[in-house]
Amino acid sequence: MKRRVFGLGAMSTLALAGCSSGPRLLRYDGPEVTSIVVNKGDRRMFLLNNEDILEAYDFDLGFSPVGHKQVEGDGKTPEGTYLIDRRNPRSQFHLSIGISYPNSRDRQIARALGKSPGGEIFIHGQPNNEKAKGRDWTAGCIAVQNKEIEQIYAMVRNGTVITLRA
């Protein structure tokens, strides 16, 4: 009987340990991030509280980084003003926060080309199951290091304005 209780306890402990092996979800109680500015050409992203820079990050982009995303599969990262609109704590790229691409203008441009505008544009960490393939390896997302996305995930709220510049 004691062996069975011990075995069940050990299995429970291992099961719970397996649940806690995901990304760290940090807490943030500093100044509010009121906007994000992404300078694609410089590969620099800034988290701002009004005019003050709270944090700055280097990043990788899509495999075709120059120009505004127009259609699904073009490997480009959007340019323009969007919102952070969702969060994924179980992302295949450590953690991720979603950007509200496509907007109505993006859909109109793609429709005129007879194509889909695509979507699923995120700021995210590194791949969970493989290594990133050099610089500008995403399909149009903004990729930072895992420790950085943990910090960004904690600091940025849904509804935050993000401006992506060439």
PDB file of C-alpha atoms in Angstrom:
ATOM      1  CA  MET A   1       0.000   0.000   0.000  1.00  0.00           C
ATOM      2  CA  LYS A   2       2.811   2.431   0.924  1.00  0.00           C
ATOM      3  CA  ARG A   3       4.538   1.657  -2.357  1.00  0.00           C
ATOM      4  CA  ARG A   4       1.366   2.513  -4.313  1.00  0.00           C
ATOM      5  CA  VAL A   5       0.898   5.833  -2.458  1.00  0.00           C
ATOM      6  CA  PHE A   6       4.551   6.711  -3.015  1.00  0.00           C
ATOM      7  CA  GLY A   7       4.274   5.818  -6.706  1.00  0.00           C
ATOM      8  CA  LEU A   8       1.153   7.946  -7.181  1.00  0.00           C
ATOM      9  CA  GLY A   9       2.803  10.851  -5.353  1.00  0.00           C
ATOM     10  CA  ALA A  10       5.934  10.593  -7.480  1.00  0.00           C
ATOM     11  CA  MET A  11       3.885  10.472 -10.692  1.00  0.00           C
ATOM     12  CA  SER A  12       1.889  13.532  -9.611  1.00  0.00           C
ATOM     13  CA  THR A  13       5.075  15.441  -8.854  1.00  0.00           C
ATOM     14  CA  LEU A  14       6.555  14.593 -12.250  1.00  0.00           C
ATOM     15  CA  ALA A  15       3.330  15.548 -14.020  1.00  0.00           C
ATOM     16  CA  LEU A  16       3.250  18.931 -12.289  1.00  0.00           C
ATOM     17  CA  ALA A  17       6.929  19.515 -13.028  1.00  0.00           C
ATOM     18  CA  GLY A  18       6.209  18.873 -16.703  1.00  0.00           C
ATOM     19  CA  CYS A  19       3.500  21.536 -16.660  1.00  0.00           C
ATOM     20  CA  SER A  20       5.870  24.187 -15.351  1.00  0.00           C
ATOM     21  CA  SER A  21       8.525  23.755 -18.034  1.00  0.00           C
ATOM     22  CA  GLY A  22       6.992  26.336 -20.394  1.00  0.00           C
ATOM     23  CA  PRO A  23       8.073  29.934 -20.863  1.00  0.00           C
ATOM     24  CA  ARG A  24       8.423  32.172 -17.841  1.00  0.00           C
ATOM     25  CA  LEU A  25       5.546  34.609 -17.422  1.00  0.00           C
ATOM     26  CA  LEU A  26       7.080  37.631 -15.746  1.00  0.00           C
ATOM     27  CA  ARG A  27       5.276  40.348 -13.809  1.00  0.00           C
ATOM     28  CA  TYR A  28       5.753  44.020 -14.624  1.00  0.00           C
ATOM     29  CA  ASP A  29       4.752  46.957 -12.447  1.00  0.00           C
ATOM     30  CA  GLY A  30       6.701  49.788 -14.100  1.00  0.00           C
ATOM     31  CA  PRO A  31       5.442  52.622 -16.305  1.00  0.00           C
ATOM     32  CA  GLU A  32       2.776  51.702 -18.859  1.00  0.00           C
ATOM     33  CA  VAL A  33       3.928  50.915 -22.380  1.00  0.00           C
ATOM     34  CA  THR A  34       1.837  53.403 -24.365  1.00  0.00           C
ATOM     35  CA  SER A  35       3.259  52.509 -27.787  1.00  0.00           C
ATOM     36  CA  ILE A  36       5.762  50.407 -29.678  1.00  0.00           C
ATOM     37  CA  VAL A  37       7.883  51.707 -32.546  1.00  0.00           C
ATOM     38  CA  VAL A  38       9.560  49.254 -34.909  1.00  0.00           C
ATOM     39  CA  ASN A  39      12.260  50.580 -37.247  1.00  0.00           C
ATOM     40  CA  LYS A  40      12.656  47.753 -39.751  1.00  0.00           C
ATOM     41  CA  GLY A  41      15.716  49.180 -41.528  1.00  0.00           C
ATOM     42  CA  ASP A  42      17.680  49.573 -38.286  1.00  0.00           C
ATOM     43  CA  ARG A  43      16.265  46.347 -36.800  1.00  0.00           C
ATOM     44  CA  ARG A  44      15.417  48.242 -33.593  1.00  0.00           C
ATOM     45  CA  MET A  45      12.178  48.114 -31.607  1.00  0.00           C
ATOM     46  CA  PHE A  46      11.330  50.578 -28.838  1.00  0.00           C
ATOM     47  CA  LEU A  47       8.775  50.238 -26.036  1.00  0.00           C
ATOM     48  CA  LEU A  48       7.667  53.741 -25.111  1.00  0.00           C
ATOM     49  CA  ASN A  49       5.860  55.447 -22.268  1.00  0.00           C
ATOM     50  CA  ASN A  50       4.678  58.536 -24.118  1.00  0.00           C
ATOM     51  CA  GLU A  51       8.014  60.007 -25.381  1.00  0.00           C
ATOM     52  CA  ASP A  52      10.289  58.073 -23.010  1.00  0.00           C
ATOM     53  CA  ILE A  53      12.034  54.893 -24.187  1.00  0.00           C
ATOM     54  CA  LEU A  54      11.512  52.150 -21.618  1.00  0.00           C
ATOM     55  CA  GLU A  55      13.297  49.361 -23.495  1.00  0.00           C
ATOM     56  CA  ALA A  56      14.956  48.820 -26.882  1.00  0.00           C
ATOM     57  CA  TYR A  57      15.532  45.531 -28.703  1.00  0.00           C
ATOM     58  CA  ASP A  58      17.279  44.198 -31.796  1.00  0.00           C
ATOM     59  CA  PHE A  59      15.262  41.737 -33.899  1.00  0.00           C
ATOM     60  CA  ASP A  60      15.012  39.600 -37.029  1.00  0.00           C
ATOM     61  CA  LEU A  61      12.310  40.003 -39.665  1.00  0.00           C
ATOM     62  CA  GLY A  62      10.744  38.053 -42.484  1.00  0.00           C
ATOM     63  CA  PHE A  63      12.882  36.428 -45.164  1.00  0.00           C
ATOM     64  CA  SER A  64      12.085  39.336 -47.531  1.00  0.00           C
ATOM     65  CA  PRO A  65      12.359  42.298 -45.145  1.00  0.00           C
ATOM     66  CA  VAL A  66      12.218  45.303 -47.505  1.00  0.00           C
ATOM     67  CA  GLY A  67       8.791  46.796 -48.228  1.00  0.00           C
ATOM     68  CA  HIS A  68       5.271  46.536 -46.842  1.00  0.00           C
ATOM     69  CA  LYS A  69       3.553  43.166 -46.579  1.00  0.00           C
ATOM     70  CA  GLN A  70       0.927  42.906 -49.310  1.00  0.00           C
ATOM     71  CA  VAL A  71       0.038  39.251 -49.718  1.00  0.00           C
ATOM     72  CA  GLU A  72       0.257  35.978 -47.879  1.00  0.00           C
ATOM     73  CA  GLY A  73       3.603  34.242 -48.297  1.00  0.00           C
ATOM     74  CA  ASP A  74       5.598  37.284 -49.445  1.00  0.00           C
ATOM     75  CA  GLY A  75       7.893  37.074 -46.379  1.00  0.00           C
ATOM     76  CA  LYS A  76       7.461  40.760 -45.627  1.00  0.00           C
ATOM     77  CA  THR A  77       6.697  42.464 -42.330  1.00  0.00           C
ATOM     78  CA  PRO A  78       3.863  45.030 -42.452  1.00  0.00           C
ATOM     79  CA  GLU A  79       4.457  48.777 -42.295  1.00  0.00           C
ATOM     80  CA  GLY A  80       1.965  51.171 -40.774  1.00  0.00           C
ATOM     81  CA  THR A  81       0.053  51.573 -37.538  1.00  0.00           C
ATOM     82  CA  TYR A  82      -1.664  48.606 -35.920  1.00  0.00           C
ATOM     83  CA  LEU A  83      -2.617  47.365 -32.455  1.00  0.00           C
ATOM     84  CA  ILE A  84      -1.387  44.553 -30.259  1.00  0.00           C
ATOM     85  CA  ASP A  85      -4.518  42.415 -30.310  1.00  0.00           C
ATOM     86  CA  ARG A  86      -3.768  38.973 -28.841  1.00  0.00           C
ATOM     87  CA  ARG A  87      -1.350  36.932 -26.774  1.00  0.00           C
ATOM     88  CA  ASN A  88      -0.192  33.349 -27.103  1.00  0.00           C
ATOM     89  CA  PRO A  89       1.539  31.834 -24.064  1.00  0.00           C
ATOM     90  CA  ARG A  90       1.780  28.474 -25.878  1.00  0.00           C
ATOM     91  CA  SER A  91       3.330  29.737 -29.093  1.00  0.00           C
ATOM     92  CA  GLN A  92       5.592  27.558 -31.210  1.00  0.00           C
ATOM     93  CA  PHE A  93       8.037  30.484 -30.828  1.00  0.00           C
ATOM     94  CA  HIS A  94       8.387  30.595 -27.017  1.00  0.00           C
ATOM     95  CA  LEU A  95       5.834  33.406 -26.382  1.00  0.00           C
ATOM     96  CA  SER A  96       4.117  35.702 -28.854  1.00  0.00           C
ATOM     97  CA  ILE A  97       1.943  38.798 -29.041  1.00  0.00           C
ATOM     98  CA  GLY A  98      -0.195  39.449 -32.103  1.00  0.00           C
ATOM     99  CA  ILE A  99      -0.294  42.467 -34.375  1.00  0.00           C
ATOM    100  CA  SER A 100      -3.671  43.421 -35.887  1.00  0.00           C
ATOM    101  CA  TYR A 101      -2.505  42.988 -39.502  1.00  0.00           C
ATOM    102  CA  PRO A 102      -4.352  42.979 -41.895  1.00  0.00           C
ATOM    103  CA  ASN A 103      -6.409  46.129 -41.572  1.00  0.00           C
ATOM    104  CA  SER A 104      -9.077  47.138 -44.104  1.00  0.00           C
ATOM    105  CA  ARG A 105      -6.531  48.897 -46.348  1.00  0.00           C
ATOM    106  CA  ASP A 106      -4.302  45.806 -46.364  1.00  0.00           C
ATOM    107  CA  ARG A 107      -7.266  43.605 -47.325  1.00  0.00           C
ATOM    108  CA  GLN A 108      -8.228  46.039 -50.105  1.00  0.00           C
ATOM    109  CA  ILE A 109      -4.696  46.014 -51.592  1.00  0.00           C
ATOM    110  CA  ALA A 110      -4.530  42.207 -51.533  1.00  0.00           C
ATOM    111  CA  ARG A 111      -8.024  41.903 -53.028  1.00  0.00           C
ATOM    112  CA  ALA A 112      -6.975  44.206 -55.894  1.00  0.00           C
ATOM    113  CA  LEU A 113      -4.077  41.800 -56.544  1.00  0.00           C
ATOM    114  CA  GLY A 114      -6.459  38.831 -56.415  1.00  0.00           C
ATOM    115  CA  LYS A 115      -4.693  37.387 -53.364  1.00  0.00           C
ATOM    116  CA  SER A 116      -5.063  36.895 -49.622  1.00  0.00           C
ATOM    117  CA  PRO A 117      -3.348  39.490 -47.400  1.00  0.00           C
ATOM    118  CA  GLY A 118      -2.207  36.775 -45.011  1.00  0.00           C
ATOM    119  CA  GLY A 119      -2.125  37.350 -41.291  1.00  0.00           C
ATOM    120  CA  GLU A 120      -0.750  35.805 -38.128  1.00  0.00           C
ATOM    121  CA  ILE A 121       1.895  38.499 -37.710  1.00  0.00           C
ATOM    122  CA  PHE A 122       3.477  38.411 -34.246  1.00  0.00           C
ATOM    123  CA  ILE A 123       6.317  39.642 -32.108  1.00  0.00           C
ATOM    124  CA  HIS A 124       7.744  36.379 -30.823  1.00  0.00           C
ATOM    125  CA  GLY A 125      10.736  34.542 -29.409  1.00  0.00           C
ATOM    126  CA  GLN A 126      12.886  31.840 -30.947  1.00  0.00           C
ATOM    127  CA  PRO A 127      11.482  28.546 -32.298  1.00  0.00           C
ATOM    128  CA  ASN A 128      10.735  25.947 -29.638  1.00  0.00           C
ATOM    129  CA  ASN A 129      11.766  22.884 -31.647  1.00  0.00           C
ATOM    130  CA  GLU A 130      14.589  24.063 -33.899  1.00  0.00           C
ATOM    131  CA  LYS A 131      17.160  26.816 -34.296  1.00  0.00           C
ATOM    132  CA  ALA A 132      16.475  30.053 -36.149  1.00  0.00           C
ATOM    133  CA  LYS A 133      17.993  29.941 -39.619  1.00  0.00           C
ATOM    134  CA  GLY A 134      20.262  33.013 -39.676  1.00  0.00           C
ATOM    135  CA  ARG A 135      19.115  36.602 -39.984  1.00  0.00           C
ATOM    136  CA  ASP A 136      15.608  37.464 -41.187  1.00  0.00           C
ATOM    137  CA  TRP A 137      14.238  33.941 -40.973  1.00  0.00           C
ATOM    138  CA  THR A 138      10.567  34.523 -40.093  1.00  0.00           C
ATOM    139  CA  ALA A 139       7.626  34.515 -42.498  1.00  0.00           C
ATOM    140  CA  GLY A 140       6.940  38.193 -41.727  1.00  0.00           C
ATOM    141  CA  CYS A 141       7.022  38.356 -37.935  1.00  0.00           C
ATOM    142  CA  ILE A 142       9.362  40.222 -35.587  1.00  0.00           C
ATOM    143  CA  ALA A 143      11.617  37.790 -33.703  1.00  0.00           C
ATOM    144  CA  VAL A 144      13.539  38.625 -30.525  1.00  0.00           C
ATOM    145  CA  GLN A 145      15.468  36.504 -28.051  1.00  0.00           C
ATOM    146  CA  ASN A 146      13.432  34.412 -25.581  1.00  0.00           C
ATOM    147  CA  LYS A 147      14.404  36.471 -22.520  1.00  0.00           C
ATOM    148  CA  GLU A 148      13.346  39.588 -24.410  1.00  0.00           C
ATOM    149  CA  ILE A 149       9.908  38.258 -25.422  1.00  0.00           C
ATOM    150  CA  GLU A 150       9.328  37.278 -21.791  1.00  0.00           C
ATOM    151  CA  GLN A 151       9.953  40.916 -20.832  1.00  0.00           C
ATOM    152  CA  ILE A 152       7.892  42.311 -23.743  1.00  0.00           C
ATOM    153  CA  TYR A 153       5.030  39.893 -23.002  1.00  0.00           C
ATOM    154  CA  ALA A 154       4.912  41.160 -19.408  1.00  0.00           C
ATOM    155  CA  MET A 155       5.155  44.852 -20.302  1.00  0.00           C
ATOM    156  CA  VAL A 156       2.852  45.192 -23.330  1.00  0.00           C
ATOM    157  CA  ARG A 157      -0.928  45.020 -23.052  1.00  0.00           C
ATOM    158  CA  ASN A 158      -3.528  44.272 -25.708  1.00  0.00           C
ATOM    159  CA  GLY A 159      -4.661  47.516 -27.321  1.00  0.00           C
ATOM    160  CA  THR A 160      -1.150  49.020 -27.365  1.00  0.00           C
ATOM    161  CA  VAL A 161      -0.443  50.949 -30.580  1.00  0.00           C
ATOM    162  CA  ILE A 162       2.436  49.608 -32.675  1.00  0.00           C
ATOM    163  CA  THR A 163       3.956  51.599 -35.537  1.00  0.00           C
ATOM    164  CA  LEU A 164       6.129  49.715 -38.002  1.00  0.00           C
ATOM    165  CA  ARG A 165       8.410  51.893 -40.155  1.00  0.00           C
ATOM    166  CA  ALA A 166      10.599  51.079 -43.168  1.00  0.00           C
TER     167      ALA A 166
END
